[in-house]
Tab-separated table of C-alpha atoms and ligand atoms in Angstrom:
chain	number	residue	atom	x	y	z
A	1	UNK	CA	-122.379	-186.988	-104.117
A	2	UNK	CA	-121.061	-187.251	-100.783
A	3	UNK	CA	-119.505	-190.211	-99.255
A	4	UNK	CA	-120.584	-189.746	-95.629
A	5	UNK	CA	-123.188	-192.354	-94.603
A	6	UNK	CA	-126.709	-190.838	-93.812
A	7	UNK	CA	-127.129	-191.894	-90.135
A	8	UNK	CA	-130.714	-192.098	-90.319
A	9	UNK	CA	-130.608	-195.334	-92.979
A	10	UNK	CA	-129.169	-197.149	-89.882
A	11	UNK	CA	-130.617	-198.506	-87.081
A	12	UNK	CA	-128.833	-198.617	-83.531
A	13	UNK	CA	-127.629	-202.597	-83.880
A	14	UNK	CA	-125.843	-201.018	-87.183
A	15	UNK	CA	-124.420	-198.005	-85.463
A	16	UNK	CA	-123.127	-200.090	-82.596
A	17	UNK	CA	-121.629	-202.935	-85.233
A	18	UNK	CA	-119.636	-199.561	-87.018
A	19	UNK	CA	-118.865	-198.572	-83.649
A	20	UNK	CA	-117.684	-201.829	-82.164
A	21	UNK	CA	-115.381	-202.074	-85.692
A	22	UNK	CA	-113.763	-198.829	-85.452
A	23	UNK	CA	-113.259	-199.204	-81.447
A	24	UNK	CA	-111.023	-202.258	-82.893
A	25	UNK	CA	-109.385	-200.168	-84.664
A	26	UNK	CA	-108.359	-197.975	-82.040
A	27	UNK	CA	-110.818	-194.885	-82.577
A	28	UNK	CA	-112.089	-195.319	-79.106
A	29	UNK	CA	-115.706	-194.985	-80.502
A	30	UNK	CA	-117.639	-196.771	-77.843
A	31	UNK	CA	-120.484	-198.839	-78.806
A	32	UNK	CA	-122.619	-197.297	-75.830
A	33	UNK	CA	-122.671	-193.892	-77.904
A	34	UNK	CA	-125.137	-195.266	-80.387
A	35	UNK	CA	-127.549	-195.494	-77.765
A	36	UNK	CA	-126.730	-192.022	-76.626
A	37	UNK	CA	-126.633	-190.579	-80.591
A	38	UNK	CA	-129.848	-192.319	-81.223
A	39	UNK	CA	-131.253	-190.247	-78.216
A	40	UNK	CA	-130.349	-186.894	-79.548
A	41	UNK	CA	-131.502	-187.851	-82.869
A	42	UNK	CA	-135.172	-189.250	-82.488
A	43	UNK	CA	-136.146	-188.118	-78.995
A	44	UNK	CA	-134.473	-184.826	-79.049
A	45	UNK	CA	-134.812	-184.172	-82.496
A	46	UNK	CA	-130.996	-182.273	-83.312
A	47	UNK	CA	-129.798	-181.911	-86.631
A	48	UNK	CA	-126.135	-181.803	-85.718
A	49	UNK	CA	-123.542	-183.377	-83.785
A	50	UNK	CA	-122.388	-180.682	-82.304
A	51	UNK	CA	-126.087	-180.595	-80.375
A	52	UNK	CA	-124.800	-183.580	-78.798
A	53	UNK	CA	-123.871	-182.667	-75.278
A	54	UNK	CA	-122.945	-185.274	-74.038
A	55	UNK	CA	-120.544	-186.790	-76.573
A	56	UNK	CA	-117.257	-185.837	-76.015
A	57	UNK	CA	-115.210	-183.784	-79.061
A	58	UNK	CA	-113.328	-186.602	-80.486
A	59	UNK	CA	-116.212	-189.170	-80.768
A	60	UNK	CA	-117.997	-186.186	-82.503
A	61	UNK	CA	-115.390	-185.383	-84.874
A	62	UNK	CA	-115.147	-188.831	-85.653
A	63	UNK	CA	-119.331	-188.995	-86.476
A	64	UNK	CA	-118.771	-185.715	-88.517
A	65	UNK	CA	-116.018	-187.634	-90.715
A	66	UNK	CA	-118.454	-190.242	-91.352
A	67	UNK	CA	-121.963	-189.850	-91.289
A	68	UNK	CA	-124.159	-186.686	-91.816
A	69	UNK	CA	-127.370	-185.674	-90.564
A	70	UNK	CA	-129.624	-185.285	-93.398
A	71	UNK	CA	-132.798	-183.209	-93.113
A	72	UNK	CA	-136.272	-182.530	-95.758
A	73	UNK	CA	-137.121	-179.611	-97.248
A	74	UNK	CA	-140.765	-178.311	-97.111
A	75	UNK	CA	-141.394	-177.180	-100.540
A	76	UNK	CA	-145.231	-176.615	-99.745
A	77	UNK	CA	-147.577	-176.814	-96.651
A	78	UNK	CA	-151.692	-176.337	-96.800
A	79	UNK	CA	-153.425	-176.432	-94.260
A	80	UNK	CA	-157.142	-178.065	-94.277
A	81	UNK	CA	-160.205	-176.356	-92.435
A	82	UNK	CA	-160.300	-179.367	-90.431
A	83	UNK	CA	-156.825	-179.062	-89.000
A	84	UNK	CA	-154.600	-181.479	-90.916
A	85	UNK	CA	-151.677	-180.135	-92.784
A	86	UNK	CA	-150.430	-181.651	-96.094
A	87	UNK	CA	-146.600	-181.153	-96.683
A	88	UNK	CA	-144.678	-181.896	-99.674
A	89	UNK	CA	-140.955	-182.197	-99.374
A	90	UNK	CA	-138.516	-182.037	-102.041
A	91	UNK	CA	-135.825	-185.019	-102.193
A	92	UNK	CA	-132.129	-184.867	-102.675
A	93	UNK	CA	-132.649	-185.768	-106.387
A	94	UNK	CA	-135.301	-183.472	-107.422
A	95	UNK	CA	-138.465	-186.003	-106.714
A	96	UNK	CA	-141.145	-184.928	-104.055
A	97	UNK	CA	-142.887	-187.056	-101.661
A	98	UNK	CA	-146.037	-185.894	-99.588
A	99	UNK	CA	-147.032	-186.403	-95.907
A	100	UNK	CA	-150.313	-185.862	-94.006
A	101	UNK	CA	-150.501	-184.182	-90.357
A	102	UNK	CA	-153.882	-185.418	-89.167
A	103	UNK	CA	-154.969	-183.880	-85.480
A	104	UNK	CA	-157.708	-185.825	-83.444
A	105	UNK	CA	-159.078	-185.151	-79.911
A	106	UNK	CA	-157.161	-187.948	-77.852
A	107	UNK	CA	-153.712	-187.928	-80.319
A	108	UNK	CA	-152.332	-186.658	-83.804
A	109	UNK	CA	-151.148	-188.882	-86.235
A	110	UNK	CA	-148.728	-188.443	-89.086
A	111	UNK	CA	-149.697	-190.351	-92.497
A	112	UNK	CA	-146.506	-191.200	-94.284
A	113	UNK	CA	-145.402	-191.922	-97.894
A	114	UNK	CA	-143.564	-195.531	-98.530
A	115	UNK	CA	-142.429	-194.516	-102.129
A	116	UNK	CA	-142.466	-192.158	-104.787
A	117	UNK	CA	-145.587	-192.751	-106.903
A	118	UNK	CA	-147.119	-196.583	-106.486
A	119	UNK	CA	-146.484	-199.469	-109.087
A	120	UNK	CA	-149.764	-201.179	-107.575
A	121	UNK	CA	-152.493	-199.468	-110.502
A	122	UNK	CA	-155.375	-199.252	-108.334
A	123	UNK	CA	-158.125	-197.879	-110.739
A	124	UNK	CA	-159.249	-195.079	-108.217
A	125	UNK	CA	-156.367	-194.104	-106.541
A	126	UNK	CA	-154.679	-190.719	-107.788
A	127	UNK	CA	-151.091	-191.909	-106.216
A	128	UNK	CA	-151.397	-195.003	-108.944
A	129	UNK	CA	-151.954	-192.464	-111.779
A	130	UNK	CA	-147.929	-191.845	-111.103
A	131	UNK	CA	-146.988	-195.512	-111.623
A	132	UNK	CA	-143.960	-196.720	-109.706
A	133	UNK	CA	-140.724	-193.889	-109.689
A	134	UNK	CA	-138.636	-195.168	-106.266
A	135	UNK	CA	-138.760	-196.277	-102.886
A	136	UNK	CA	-137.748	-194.228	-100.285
A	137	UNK	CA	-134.941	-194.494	-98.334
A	138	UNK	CA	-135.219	-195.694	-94.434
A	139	UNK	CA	-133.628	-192.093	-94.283
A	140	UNK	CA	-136.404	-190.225	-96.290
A	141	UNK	CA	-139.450	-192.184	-94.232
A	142	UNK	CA	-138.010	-190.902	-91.179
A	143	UNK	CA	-137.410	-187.658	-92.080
A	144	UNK	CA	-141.141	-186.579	-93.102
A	145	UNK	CA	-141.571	-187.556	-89.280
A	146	UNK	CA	-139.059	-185.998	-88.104
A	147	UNK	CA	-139.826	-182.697	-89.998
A	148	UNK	CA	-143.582	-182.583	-89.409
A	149	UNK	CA	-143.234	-183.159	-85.689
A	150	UNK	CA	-140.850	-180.090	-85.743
A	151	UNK	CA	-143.188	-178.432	-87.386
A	152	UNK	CA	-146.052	-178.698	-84.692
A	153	UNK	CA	-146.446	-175.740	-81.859
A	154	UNK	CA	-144.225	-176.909	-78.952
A	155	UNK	CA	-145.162	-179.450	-76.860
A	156	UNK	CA	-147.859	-181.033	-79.641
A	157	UNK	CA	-146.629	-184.960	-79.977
A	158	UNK	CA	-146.871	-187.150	-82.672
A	159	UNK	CA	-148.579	-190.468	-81.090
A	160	UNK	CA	-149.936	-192.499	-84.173
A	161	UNK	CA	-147.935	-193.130	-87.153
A	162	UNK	CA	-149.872	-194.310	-90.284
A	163	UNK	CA	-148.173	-195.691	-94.038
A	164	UNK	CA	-151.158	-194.826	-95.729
A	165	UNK	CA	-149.578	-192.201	-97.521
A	166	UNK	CA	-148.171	-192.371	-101.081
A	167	UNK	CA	-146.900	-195.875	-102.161
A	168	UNK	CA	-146.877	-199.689	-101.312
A	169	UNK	CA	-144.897	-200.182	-98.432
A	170	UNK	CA	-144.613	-203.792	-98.873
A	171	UNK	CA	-142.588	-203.283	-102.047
A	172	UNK	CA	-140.202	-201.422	-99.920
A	173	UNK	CA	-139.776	-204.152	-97.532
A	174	UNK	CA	-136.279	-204.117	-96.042
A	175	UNK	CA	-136.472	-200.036	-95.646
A	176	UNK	CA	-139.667	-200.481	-94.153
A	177	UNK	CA	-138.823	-202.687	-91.584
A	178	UNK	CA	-135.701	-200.394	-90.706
A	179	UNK	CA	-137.946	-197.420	-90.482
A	180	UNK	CA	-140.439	-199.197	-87.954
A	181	UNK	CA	-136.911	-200.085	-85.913
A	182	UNK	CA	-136.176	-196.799	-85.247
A	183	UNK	CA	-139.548	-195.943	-84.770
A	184	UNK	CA	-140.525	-198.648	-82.065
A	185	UNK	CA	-136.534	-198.246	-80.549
A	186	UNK	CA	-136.435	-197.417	-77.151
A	187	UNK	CA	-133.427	-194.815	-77.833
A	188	UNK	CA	-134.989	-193.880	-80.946
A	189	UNK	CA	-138.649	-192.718	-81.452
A	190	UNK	CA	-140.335	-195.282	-78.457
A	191	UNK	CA	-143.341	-195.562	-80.503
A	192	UNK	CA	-145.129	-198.486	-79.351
A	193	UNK	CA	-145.724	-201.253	-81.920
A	194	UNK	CA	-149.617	-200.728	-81.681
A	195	UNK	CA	-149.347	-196.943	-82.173
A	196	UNK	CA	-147.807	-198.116	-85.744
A	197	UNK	CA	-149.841	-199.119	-88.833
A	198	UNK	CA	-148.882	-200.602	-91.770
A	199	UNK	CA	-151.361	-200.304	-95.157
A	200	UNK	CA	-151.163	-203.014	-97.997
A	201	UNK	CA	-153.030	-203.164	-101.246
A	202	UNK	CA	-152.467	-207.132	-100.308
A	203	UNK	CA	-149.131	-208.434	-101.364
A	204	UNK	CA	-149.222	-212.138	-100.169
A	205	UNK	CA	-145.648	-213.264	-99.742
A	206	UNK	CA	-144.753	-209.765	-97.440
A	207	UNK	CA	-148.043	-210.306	-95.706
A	208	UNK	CA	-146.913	-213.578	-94.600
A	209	UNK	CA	-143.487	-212.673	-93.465
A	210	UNK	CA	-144.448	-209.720	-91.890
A	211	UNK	CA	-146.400	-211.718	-89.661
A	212	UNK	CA	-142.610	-213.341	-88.885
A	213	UNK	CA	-141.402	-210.431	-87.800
A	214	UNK	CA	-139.734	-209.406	-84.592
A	215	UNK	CA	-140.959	-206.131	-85.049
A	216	UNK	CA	-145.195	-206.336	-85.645
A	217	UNK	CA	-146.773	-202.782	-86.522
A	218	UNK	CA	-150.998	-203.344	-86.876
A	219	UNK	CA	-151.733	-204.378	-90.023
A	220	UNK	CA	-154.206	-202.944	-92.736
A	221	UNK	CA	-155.368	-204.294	-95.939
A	222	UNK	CA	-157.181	-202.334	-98.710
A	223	UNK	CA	-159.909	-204.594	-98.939
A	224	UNK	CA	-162.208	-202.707	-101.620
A	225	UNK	CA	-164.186	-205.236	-102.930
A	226	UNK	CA	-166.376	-208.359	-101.735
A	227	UNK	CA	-165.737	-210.714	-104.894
A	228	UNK	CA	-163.061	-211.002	-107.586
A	229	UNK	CA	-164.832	-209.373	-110.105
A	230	UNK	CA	-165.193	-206.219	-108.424
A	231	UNK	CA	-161.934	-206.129	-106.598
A	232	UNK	CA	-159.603	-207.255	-109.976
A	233	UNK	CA	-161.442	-204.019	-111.430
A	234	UNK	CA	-160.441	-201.842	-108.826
A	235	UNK	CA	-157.122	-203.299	-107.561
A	236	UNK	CA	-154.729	-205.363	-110.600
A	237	UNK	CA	-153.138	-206.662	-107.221
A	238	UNK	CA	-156.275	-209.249	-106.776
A	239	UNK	CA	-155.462	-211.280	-110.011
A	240	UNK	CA	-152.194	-212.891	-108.936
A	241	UNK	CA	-153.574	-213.025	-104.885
A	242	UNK	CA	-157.436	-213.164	-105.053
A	243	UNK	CA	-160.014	-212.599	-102.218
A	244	UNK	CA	-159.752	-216.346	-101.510
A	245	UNK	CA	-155.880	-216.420	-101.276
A	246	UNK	CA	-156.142	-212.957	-99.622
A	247	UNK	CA	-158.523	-214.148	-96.446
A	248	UNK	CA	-156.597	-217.073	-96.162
A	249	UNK	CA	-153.533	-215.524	-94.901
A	250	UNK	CA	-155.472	-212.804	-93.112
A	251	UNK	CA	-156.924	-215.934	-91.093
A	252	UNK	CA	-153.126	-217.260	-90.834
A	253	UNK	CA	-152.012	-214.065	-89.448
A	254	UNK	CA	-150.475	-214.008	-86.036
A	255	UNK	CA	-152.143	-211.434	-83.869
A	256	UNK	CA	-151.412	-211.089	-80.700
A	257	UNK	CA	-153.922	-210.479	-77.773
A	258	UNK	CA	-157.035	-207.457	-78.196
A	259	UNK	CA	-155.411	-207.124	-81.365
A	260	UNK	CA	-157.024	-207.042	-84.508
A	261	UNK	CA	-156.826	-206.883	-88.941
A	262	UNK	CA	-158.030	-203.179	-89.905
A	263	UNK	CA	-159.470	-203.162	-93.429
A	264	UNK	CA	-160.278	-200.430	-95.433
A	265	UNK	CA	-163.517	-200.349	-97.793
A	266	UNK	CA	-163.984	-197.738	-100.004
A	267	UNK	CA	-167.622	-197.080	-100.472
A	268	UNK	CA	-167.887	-196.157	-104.024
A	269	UNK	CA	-170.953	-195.170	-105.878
A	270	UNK	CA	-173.153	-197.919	-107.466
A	271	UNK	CA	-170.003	-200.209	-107.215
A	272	UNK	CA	-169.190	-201.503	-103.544
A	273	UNK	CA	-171.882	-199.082	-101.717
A	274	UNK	CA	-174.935	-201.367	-101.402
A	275	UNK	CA	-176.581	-204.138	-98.397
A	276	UNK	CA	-175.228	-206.679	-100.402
A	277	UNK	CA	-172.165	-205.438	-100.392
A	278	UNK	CA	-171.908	-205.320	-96.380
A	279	UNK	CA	-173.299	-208.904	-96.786
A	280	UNK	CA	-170.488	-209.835	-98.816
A	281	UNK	CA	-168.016	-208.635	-96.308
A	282	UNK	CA	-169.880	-210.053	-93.162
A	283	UNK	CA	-169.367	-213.268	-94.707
A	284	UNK	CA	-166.004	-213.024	-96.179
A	285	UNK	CA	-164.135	-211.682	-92.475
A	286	UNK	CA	-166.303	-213.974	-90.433
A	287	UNK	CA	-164.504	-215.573	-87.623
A	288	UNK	CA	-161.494	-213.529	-88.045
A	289	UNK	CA	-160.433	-210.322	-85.406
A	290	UNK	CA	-160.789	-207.319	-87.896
A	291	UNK	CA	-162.495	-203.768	-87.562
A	292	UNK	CA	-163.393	-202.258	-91.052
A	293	UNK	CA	-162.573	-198.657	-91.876
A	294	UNK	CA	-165.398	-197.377	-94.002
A	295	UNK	CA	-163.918	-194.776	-96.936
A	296	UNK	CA	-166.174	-192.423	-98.748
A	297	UNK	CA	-164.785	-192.203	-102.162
A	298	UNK	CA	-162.762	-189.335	-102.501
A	299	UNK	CA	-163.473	-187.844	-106.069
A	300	UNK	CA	-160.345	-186.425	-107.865
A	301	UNK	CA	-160.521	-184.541	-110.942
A	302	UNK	CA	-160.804	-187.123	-114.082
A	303	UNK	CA	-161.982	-189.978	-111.744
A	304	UNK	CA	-164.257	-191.930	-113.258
A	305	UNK	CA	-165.856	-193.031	-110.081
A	306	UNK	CA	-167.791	-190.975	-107.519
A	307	UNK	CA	-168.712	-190.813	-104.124
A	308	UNK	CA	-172.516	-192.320	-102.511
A	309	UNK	CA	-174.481	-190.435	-100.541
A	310	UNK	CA	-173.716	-189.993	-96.943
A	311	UNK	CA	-177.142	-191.331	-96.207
A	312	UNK	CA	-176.375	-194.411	-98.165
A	313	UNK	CA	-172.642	-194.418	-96.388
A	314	UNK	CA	-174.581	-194.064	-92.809
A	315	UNK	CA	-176.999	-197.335	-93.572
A	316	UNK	CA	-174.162	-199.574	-95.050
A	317	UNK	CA	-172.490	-198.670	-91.913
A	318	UNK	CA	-175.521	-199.119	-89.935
A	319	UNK	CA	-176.460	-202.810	-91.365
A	320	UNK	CA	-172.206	-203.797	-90.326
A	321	UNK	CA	-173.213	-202.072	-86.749
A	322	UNK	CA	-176.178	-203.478	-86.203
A	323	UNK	CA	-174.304	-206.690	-86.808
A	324	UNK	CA	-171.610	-206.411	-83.859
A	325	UNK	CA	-168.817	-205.174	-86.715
A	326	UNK	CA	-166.524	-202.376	-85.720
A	327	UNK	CA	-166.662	-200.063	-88.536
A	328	UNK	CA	-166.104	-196.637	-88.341
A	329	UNK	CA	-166.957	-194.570	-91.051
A	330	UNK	CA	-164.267	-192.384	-91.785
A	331	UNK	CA	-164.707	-189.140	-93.636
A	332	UNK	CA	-161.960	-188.714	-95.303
A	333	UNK	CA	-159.580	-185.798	-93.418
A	334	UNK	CA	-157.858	-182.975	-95.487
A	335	UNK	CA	-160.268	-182.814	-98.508
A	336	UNK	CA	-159.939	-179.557	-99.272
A	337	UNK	CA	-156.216	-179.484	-99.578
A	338	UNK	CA	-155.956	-182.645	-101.702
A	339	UNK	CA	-154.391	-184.202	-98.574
A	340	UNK	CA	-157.372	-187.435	-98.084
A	341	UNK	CA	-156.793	-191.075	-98.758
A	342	UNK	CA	-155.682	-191.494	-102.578
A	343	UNK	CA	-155.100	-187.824	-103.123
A	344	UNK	CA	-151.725	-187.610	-102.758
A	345	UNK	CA	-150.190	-186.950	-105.793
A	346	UNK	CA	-147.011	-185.640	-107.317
A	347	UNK	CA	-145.399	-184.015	-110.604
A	348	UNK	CA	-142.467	-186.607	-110.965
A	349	UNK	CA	-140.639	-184.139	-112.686
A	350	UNK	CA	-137.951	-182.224	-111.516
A	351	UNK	CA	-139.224	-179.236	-109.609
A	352	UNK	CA	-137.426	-175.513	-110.078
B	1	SAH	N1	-150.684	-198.537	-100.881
B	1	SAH	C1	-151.150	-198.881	-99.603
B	1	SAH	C2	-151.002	-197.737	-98.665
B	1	SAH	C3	-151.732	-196.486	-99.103
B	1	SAH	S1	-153.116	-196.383	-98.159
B	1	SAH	C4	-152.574	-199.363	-99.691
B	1	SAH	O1	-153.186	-199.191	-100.722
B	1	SAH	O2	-153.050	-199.944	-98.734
B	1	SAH	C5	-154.185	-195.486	-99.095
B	1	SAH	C6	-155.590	-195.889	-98.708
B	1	SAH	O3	-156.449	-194.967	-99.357
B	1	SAH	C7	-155.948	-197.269	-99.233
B	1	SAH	O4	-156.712	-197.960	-98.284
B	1	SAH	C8	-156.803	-196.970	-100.441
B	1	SAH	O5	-157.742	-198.001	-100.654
B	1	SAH	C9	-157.428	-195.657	-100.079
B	1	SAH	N2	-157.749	-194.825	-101.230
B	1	SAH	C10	-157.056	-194.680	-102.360
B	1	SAH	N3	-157.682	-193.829	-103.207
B	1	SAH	C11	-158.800	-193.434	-102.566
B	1	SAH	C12	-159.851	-192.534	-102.889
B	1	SAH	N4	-159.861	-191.882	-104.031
B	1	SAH	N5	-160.833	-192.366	-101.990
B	1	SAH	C13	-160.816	-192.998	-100.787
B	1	SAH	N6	-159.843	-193.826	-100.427
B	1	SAH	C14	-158.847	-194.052	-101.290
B	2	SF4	FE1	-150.826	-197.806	-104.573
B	2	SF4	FE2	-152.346	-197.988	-102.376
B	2	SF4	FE3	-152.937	-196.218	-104.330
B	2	SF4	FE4	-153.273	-198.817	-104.759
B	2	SF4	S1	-154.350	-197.573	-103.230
B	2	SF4	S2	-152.302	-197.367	-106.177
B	2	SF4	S3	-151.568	-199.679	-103.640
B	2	SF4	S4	-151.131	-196.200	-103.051
């Protein structure tokens, strides 16, 4: 293993703290070059120092000593008839991760994994068939950006950056937060905070401090289910923080202005797909500043649940609609590829 720190696990206040440290001790690293390495790194995407123009030799030899530049290998890439690309990326220690390229009209958007495999159980979710294996470092969620925005055609940007991808990203709080430093860091990615969404099955005590934090990306929950019966079925998550618990702090939530709570409903046959359903979730998010993000089920191989209708997707969607709720119905992108919401599975096993 090598003993160089992988600059991308810092953010800039850390590389100017090393910096300031070794200026002391009379390396004449000055702290200003974080802002300049950061540059380099995130906006002009190098992979070496040597890239670095304008860093002079001796700072750069002094980088090279320390820290390396650590990059992800595609191991596979399908593309979708629709246009989004699912990568998979093989990490240092023989696990693989997967990331979603989703293009739209007005911006792309890059759906990125929080962890290898997902701890959280969710009965119809093909990432929870994994169980938990690691989270990822700040390094490794940075990197499938990094690598698919490469990856694009010149001059194609990445503008929306989703954690809807494998894994809970709430259990990987502290390399979480890192990540959406560097993304939202004016010398690093400039993201704006709104361009930025985090996904939750609905852990209660990160919900709550994320709502702390200097750094505020949107916020989704996996909603599911209107009542505890249905959602404990689908999501182990709602025994310790039930639907009442759950709304509570969704209420508590600081949001700032013409800002809202996404949540994300899968409509699943016979099971969350009917009027009384949308009832149920009228009256559970009243008063509150939310938009709902209608799912069709997507059926994987072995599931025991299935998809409704589209019709019967169009008039649940109609009856929220008709009521004044935002809810887009999304069709799930990258079906064909095994790249939608819940698809993304792995082999945990070493790959040769
Ligand atoms: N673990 C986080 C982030 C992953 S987001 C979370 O659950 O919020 C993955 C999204 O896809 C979640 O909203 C989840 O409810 C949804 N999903 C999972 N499996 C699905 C499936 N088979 N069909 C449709 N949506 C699914
Ligand atoms: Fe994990 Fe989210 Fe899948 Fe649930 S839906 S198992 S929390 S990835």
């Amino acid at each position: 293993m090598s003993k160089l720190h992988n600059i991308k696990n810092w953010t800039r206040q850390n590389l100017r703290r090393w910096m300031t440290e070794k200026s002391m001790k009379n390396f004449k690293v000055q702290e200003f070059r974080a802002d300049q390495i950061f540059y380099w790194l995130y906006q002009k995407k190098v992979t070496s120092f040597s890239e670095m123009q304008n860093i002079g030799r001796e700072t750069r030899n002094i980088m090279e000593e320390n820290f390396l530049i650590s990059t992800l290998e595609k191991c596979e890439k399908q593309q979708s008839q629709d246009g989004s690309i699912k990568y998979r990326f093989l990490l240092e220690d023989g696990l693989s991760i997967e990331s979603v390229f989703m293009p739209h009209t007005s911006h792309n958007t890059v759906c990125v994994s929080s962890q290898v495999g997902c701890g959280m159980g969710c009965d119809f979710c093909m990432t929870g068939t994994m169980g938990f294996v690691r989270n990822l470092k700040t390094a490794e969620i940075i990197d499938q950006i990094l690598t698919v925005w490469i990856d694009q055609p010149e001059g194609k940007k990445i503008q929306n950056i989703v954690f809807m991808g494998m894994g809970e990203p709430f259990h990987n709080y502290q390399n979480l937060l890192q990540a959406l430093e560097i993304l939202t860091d004016e010398y690093g990615f400039n993201f704006s905070q709104r361009r930025i969404t985090v996904s939750t099955s609905g852990l209660l005590p990160k919900i709550r401090r994320f709502g702390k934090e200097k750094i505020r990306a949107n916020l989704a929950i996996s909603l599911n289910g209107v009542t505890d019966a249905v959602r404990s079925k689908l999501m182990p998550v709602n025994i310790p923080y039930n639907l009442e618990k759950l709304i509570k702090v969704c209420r508590e939530f600081p949001l700032e202005s013409r800002r809202r709570i996404t949540f994300e409903y899968i409509l699943i046959r016979d099971l969350t797909d009917s009027i009384k359903d949308a009832k149920g979730l009228i009256s559970l998010l009243h008063g509150m500043k939310f938009k709902i993000n209608l799912i069709p089920f997507n059926y994987a191989p072995g599931s025991k649940y299935q998809p409704p209708s589209l019709e019967k997707s169009r008039i649940f969607q109609k009856y929220l609609l008709d009521r004044g709720v935002v809810a887009p119905l999304r069709i799930s992108k990258g079906q064909d590829i095994q790249g939608a919401c819940g698809q993304l599975v792995v082999g945990t096993k070493v790959l040769n």
